[in-house]
Amino acid sequence: MPAAAGDPFCASVREWIAAIPPGKVATYGQIAHLAGKPWGARQVAWILHSQSGKYRLPWQRVIGAKGRISLRPGKGFFEQRRLLREEGIAVEQGGRVDLKIFRWLPAGAAPRP
C-alpha cells in the first residue's frame, strides 16, 4: 500500500526531491535510500506521481536507476526531457542521462550501494 501524504517516509521523500538542485538528477532508488527505505523506489514513484503538483516538486529531476526517463514516449516523456534540457542536462533522444555527470550527490549522504 502506498504511503499516505502525512507519513514520515512520504514527507522525507518530498524533502529530498525538493532538495535536488537544477541541473542535477536523482534516481527513484536513491531518493528511497536517502528517505530511509532502500527498497522503496516504487513508493517514491507513487509519491512523486500523486503529490508533485500539490507540493510543487521538481518531478523532472527524478529518473530511473539506469539513468533513463521512466515515462513511456508521449507527452510526459517529452515534457520531462524538455525540462531537463532547459536545466542544462544532456538528455539523449531516448531519454538517457549520464549519471556519472548529472547525478546529485548530497553532501554528507552516503552513496547508495
Short mmCIF file of N, CA and C in Angstrom, two decimals, residues 18-106:
data_model
loop_
_atom_site.label_atom_id
_atom_site.label_comp_id
_atom_site.label_asym_id
_atom_site.label_seq_id
_atom_site.Cartn_x
_atom_site.Cartn_y
_atom_site.Cartn_z
N ALA A 18 12.64 17.85 -3.24
CA ALA A 18 12.70 19.31 -3.30
C ALA A 18 14.13 19.83 -3.23
N ALA A 19 15.02 19.06 -2.64
CA ALA A 19 16.42 19.48 -2.47
C ALA A 19 17.29 19.24 -3.71
N ILE A 20 16.80 18.48 -4.68
CA ILE A 20 17.61 18.22 -5.89
C ILE A 20 17.78 19.55 -6.62
N PRO A 21 19.01 19.99 -6.81
CA PRO A 21 19.22 21.29 -7.45
C PRO A 21 19.01 21.24 -8.96
N PRO A 22 18.68 22.38 -9.55
CA PRO A 22 18.58 22.43 -11.02
C PRO A 22 19.90 21.97 -11.64
N GLY A 23 19.79 21.24 -12.73
CA GLY A 23 20.98 20.74 -13.41
C GLY A 23 21.47 19.40 -12.90
N LYS A 24 20.75 18.83 -11.93
CA LYS A 24 21.11 17.52 -11.38
C LYS A 24 19.88 16.62 -11.37
N VAL A 25 20.11 15.31 -11.31
CA VAL A 25 19.03 14.33 -11.22
C VAL A 25 19.33 13.35 -10.10
N ALA A 26 18.29 12.67 -9.65
CA ALA A 26 18.43 11.57 -8.69
C ALA A 26 17.54 10.45 -9.19
N THR A 27 17.84 9.24 -8.77
CA THR A 27 17.01 8.10 -9.16
C THR A 27 15.96 7.84 -8.09
N TYR A 28 14.91 7.12 -8.48
CA TYR A 28 13.86 6.76 -7.53
C TYR A 28 14.47 6.00 -6.35
N GLY A 29 15.36 5.06 -6.65
CA GLY A 29 16.00 4.27 -5.61
C GLY A 29 16.89 5.10 -4.71
N GLN A 30 17.58 6.07 -5.28
CA GLN A 30 18.43 6.96 -4.50
C GLN A 30 17.59 7.75 -3.50
N ILE A 31 16.46 8.28 -3.95
CA ILE A 31 15.59 9.04 -3.06
C ILE A 31 15.04 8.13 -1.96
N ALA A 32 14.64 6.92 -2.33
CA ALA A 32 14.13 5.97 -1.33
C ALA A 32 15.20 5.69 -0.28
N HIS A 33 16.43 5.48 -0.73
CA HIS A 33 17.55 5.21 0.18
C HIS A 33 17.77 6.40 1.13
N LEU A 34 17.80 7.59 0.58
CA LEU A 34 18.01 8.79 1.40
C LEU A 34 16.88 8.99 2.41
N ALA A 35 15.67 8.60 2.01
CA ALA A 35 14.50 8.78 2.87
C ALA A 35 14.33 7.66 3.89
N GLY A 36 15.20 6.65 3.82
CA GLY A 36 15.19 5.61 4.84
C GLY A 36 14.58 4.27 4.46
N LYS A 37 14.17 4.11 3.22
CA LYS A 37 13.63 2.82 2.75
C LYS A 37 14.36 2.44 1.47
N PRO A 38 15.51 1.79 1.60
CA PRO A 38 16.32 1.47 0.42
C PRO A 38 15.58 0.73 -0.69
N TRP A 39 14.55 -0.01 -0.35
CA TRP A 39 13.81 -0.76 -1.37
C TRP A 39 12.47 -0.10 -1.68
N GLY A 40 12.35 1.19 -1.43
CA GLY A 40 11.08 1.89 -1.62
C GLY A 40 10.96 2.70 -2.89
N ALA A 41 11.68 2.31 -3.94
CA ALA A 41 11.65 3.09 -5.19
C ALA A 41 10.24 3.22 -5.76
N ARG A 42 9.46 2.16 -5.69
CA ARG A 42 8.09 2.23 -6.23
C ARG A 42 7.22 3.19 -5.42
N GLN A 43 7.44 3.22 -4.12
CA GLN A 43 6.71 4.18 -3.29
C GLN A 43 7.10 5.60 -3.66
N VAL A 44 8.38 5.82 -3.95
CA VAL A 44 8.83 7.14 -4.37
C VAL A 44 8.12 7.54 -5.65
N ALA A 45 8.01 6.62 -6.59
CA ALA A 45 7.32 6.91 -7.85
C ALA A 45 5.87 7.30 -7.58
N TRP A 46 5.21 6.57 -6.70
CA TRP A 46 3.81 6.87 -6.39
C TRP A 46 3.70 8.24 -5.72
N ILE A 47 4.57 8.53 -4.77
CA ILE A 47 4.54 9.82 -4.08
C ILE A 47 4.75 10.94 -5.08
N LEU A 48 5.72 10.77 -5.95
CA LEU A 48 6.01 11.79 -6.95
C LEU A 48 4.81 12.00 -7.86
N HIS A 49 4.20 10.91 -8.31
CA HIS A 49 3.04 10.99 -9.20
C HIS A 49 1.86 11.68 -8.52
N SER A 50 1.61 11.33 -7.27
CA SER A 50 0.41 11.82 -6.60
C SER A 50 0.57 13.17 -5.90
N GLN A 51 1.81 13.60 -5.64
CA GLN A 51 1.99 14.80 -4.83
C GLN A 51 2.86 15.88 -5.44
N SER A 52 3.43 15.66 -6.62
CA SER A 52 4.35 16.66 -7.18
C SER A 52 3.65 17.98 -7.47
N GLY A 53 2.40 17.93 -7.92
CA GLY A 53 1.67 19.16 -8.20
C GLY A 53 1.36 19.93 -6.93
N LYS A 54 0.83 19.25 -5.94
CA LYS A 54 0.43 19.88 -4.68
C LYS A 54 1.62 20.53 -3.97
N TYR A 55 2.76 19.85 -3.99
CA TYR A 55 3.93 20.34 -3.27
C TYR A 55 4.96 21.00 -4.19
N ARG A 56 4.61 21.16 -5.44
CA ARG A 56 5.50 21.79 -6.44
C ARG A 56 6.89 21.16 -6.46
N LEU A 57 6.89 19.86 -6.52
CA LEU A 57 8.16 19.11 -6.54
C LEU A 57 8.76 19.13 -7.94
N PRO A 58 10.09 19.20 -8.04
CA PRO A 58 10.74 19.16 -9.35
C PRO A 58 10.77 17.72 -9.88
N TRP A 59 9.62 17.22 -10.25
CA TRP A 59 9.43 15.82 -10.65
C TRP A 59 10.36 15.41 -11.78
N GLN A 60 10.69 16.36 -12.64
CA GLN A 60 11.51 16.04 -13.81
C GLN A 60 12.92 15.59 -13.43
N ARG A 61 13.35 15.90 -12.22
CA ARG A 61 14.72 15.57 -11.79
C ARG A 61 14.85 14.17 -11.22
N VAL A 62 13.79 13.40 -11.20
CA VAL A 62 13.84 12.03 -10.70
C VAL A 62 13.68 11.07 -11.88
N ILE A 63 14.67 10.19 -12.04
CA ILE A 63 14.70 9.29 -13.19
C ILE A 63 14.96 7.86 -12.74
N GLY A 64 14.94 6.95 -13.69
CA GLY A 64 15.14 5.54 -13.39
C GLY A 64 16.58 5.20 -13.04
N ALA A 65 16.76 4.03 -12.46
CA ALA A 65 18.07 3.58 -11.96
C ALA A 65 19.14 3.49 -13.04
N LYS A 66 18.74 3.24 -14.25
CA LYS A 66 19.72 3.12 -15.34
C LYS A 66 19.98 4.46 -16.03
N GLY A 67 19.49 5.53 -15.42
CA GLY A 67 19.73 6.86 -15.97
C GLY A 67 18.76 7.23 -17.07
N ARG A 68 17.61 6.60 -17.10
CA ARG A 68 16.63 6.88 -18.15
C ARG A 68 15.36 7.49 -17.58
N ILE A 69 14.74 8.33 -18.39
CA ILE A 69 13.40 8.81 -18.07
C ILE A 69 12.50 7.59 -18.04
N SER A 70 11.74 7.45 -16.97
CA SER A 70 10.94 6.24 -16.78
C SER A 70 9.62 6.25 -17.54
N LEU A 71 9.17 7.42 -17.92
CA LEU A 71 7.90 7.51 -18.64
C LEU A 71 8.05 6.97 -20.05
N ARG A 72 6.98 6.41 -20.56
CA ARG A 72 6.98 5.95 -21.95
C ARG A 72 6.92 7.16 -22.87
N PRO A 73 7.46 7.03 -24.08
CA PRO A 73 7.38 8.15 -25.02
C PRO A 73 5.94 8.63 -25.18
N GLY A 74 5.77 9.90 -25.02
CA GLY A 74 4.47 10.55 -25.07
C GLY A 74 4.61 11.91 -24.43
N LYS A 75 3.49 12.54 -24.12
CA LYS A 75 3.50 13.90 -23.59
C LYS A 75 4.39 14.06 -22.36
N GLY A 76 4.24 13.19 -21.36
CA GLY A 76 5.03 13.30 -20.13
C GLY A 76 6.51 13.11 -20.37
N PHE A 77 6.85 12.13 -21.20
CA PHE A 77 8.25 11.86 -21.54
C PHE A 77 8.90 13.09 -22.18
N PHE A 78 8.21 13.64 -23.18
CA PHE A 78 8.77 14.79 -23.90
C PHE A 78 8.85 16.03 -23.01
N GLU A 79 7.87 16.18 -22.13
CA GLU A 79 7.89 17.30 -21.18
C GLU A 79 9.08 17.16 -20.22
N GLN A 80 9.31 15.97 -19.69
CA GLN A 80 10.42 15.75 -18.77
C GLN A 80 11.75 15.98 -19.49
N ARG A 81 11.88 15.46 -20.67
CA ARG A 81 13.12 15.65 -21.43
C ARG A 81 13.36 17.14 -21.69
N ARG A 82 12.32 17.86 -22.07
CA ARG A 82 12.45 19.30 -22.34
C ARG A 82 12.87 20.06 -21.07
N LEU A 83 12.22 19.76 -19.96
CA LEU A 83 12.55 20.45 -18.71
C LEU A 83 13.99 20.18 -18.27
N LEU A 84 14.42 18.94 -18.39
CA LEU A 84 15.80 18.61 -18.03
C LEU A 84 16.79 19.33 -18.94
N ARG A 85 16.52 19.35 -20.22
CA ARG A 85 17.41 20.05 -21.15
C ARG A 85 17.46 21.54 -20.85
N GLU A 86 16.33 22.11 -20.47
CA GLU A 86 16.31 23.54 -20.11
C GLU A 86 17.19 23.83 -18.90
N GLU A 87 17.40 22.84 -18.06
CA GLU A 87 18.27 22.99 -16.89
C GLU A 87 19.73 22.70 -17.23
N GLY A 88 20.01 22.39 -18.48
CA GLY A 88 21.38 22.14 -18.90
C GLY A 88 21.80 20.68 -18.82
N ILE A 89 20.86 19.80 -18.59
CA ILE A 89 21.16 18.37 -18.51
C ILE A 89 21.11 17.78 -19.91
N ALA A 90 22.16 17.10 -20.30
CA ALA A 90 22.20 16.45 -21.61
C ALA A 90 21.34 15.18 -21.55
N VAL A 91 20.29 15.17 -22.35
CA VAL A 91 19.38 14.02 -22.40
C VAL A 91 19.37 13.50 -23.83
N GLU A 92 19.72 12.23 -23.99
CA GLU A 92 19.69 11.64 -25.33
C GLU A 92 18.25 11.55 -25.82
N GLN A 93 18.08 11.38 -27.12
CA GLN A 93 16.74 11.27 -27.70
C GLN A 93 15.90 10.21 -27.00
N GLY A 94 16.52 9.10 -26.63
CA GLY A 94 15.80 8.02 -25.97
C GLY A 94 15.55 8.24 -24.49
N GLY A 95 16.00 9.36 -23.95
CA GLY A 95 15.73 9.69 -22.57
C GLY A 95 16.82 9.34 -21.58
N ARG A 96 18.00 8.99 -22.07
CA ARG A 96 19.09 8.61 -21.16
C ARG A 96 19.89 9.84 -20.72
N VAL A 97 20.24 9.84 -19.42
CA VAL A 97 21.05 10.88 -18.80
C VAL A 97 22.30 10.20 -18.24
N ASP A 98 23.46 10.80 -18.43
CA ASP A 98 24.69 10.23 -17.89
C ASP A 98 24.77 10.51 -16.39
N LEU A 99 24.53 9.48 -15.59
CA LEU A 99 24.52 9.66 -14.14
C LEU A 99 25.90 10.00 -13.59
N LYS A 100 26.96 9.63 -14.28
CA LYS A 100 28.31 9.98 -13.81
C LYS A 100 28.50 11.49 -13.81
N ILE A 101 27.79 12.16 -14.69
CA ILE A 101 27.92 13.62 -14.81
C ILE A 101 26.82 14.35 -14.04
N PHE A 102 25.59 13.89 -14.16
CA PHE A 102 24.45 14.67 -13.69
C PHE A 102 23.79 14.17 -12.41
N ARG A 103 24.26 13.05 -11.85
CA ARG A 103 23.64 12.55 -10.60
C ARG A 103 23.95 13.51 -9.45
N TRP A 104 22.93 13.80 -8.69
CA TRP A 104 23.07 14.63 -7.50
C TRP A 104 23.56 13.78 -6.34
N LEU A 105 24.63 14.21 -5.71
CA LEU A 105 25.17 13.53 -4.54
C LEU A 105 25.16 14.53 -3.39
N PRO A 106 24.13 14.47 -2.53
CA PRO A 106 24.04 15.44 -1.44
C PRO A 106 25.21 15.32 -0.47
#
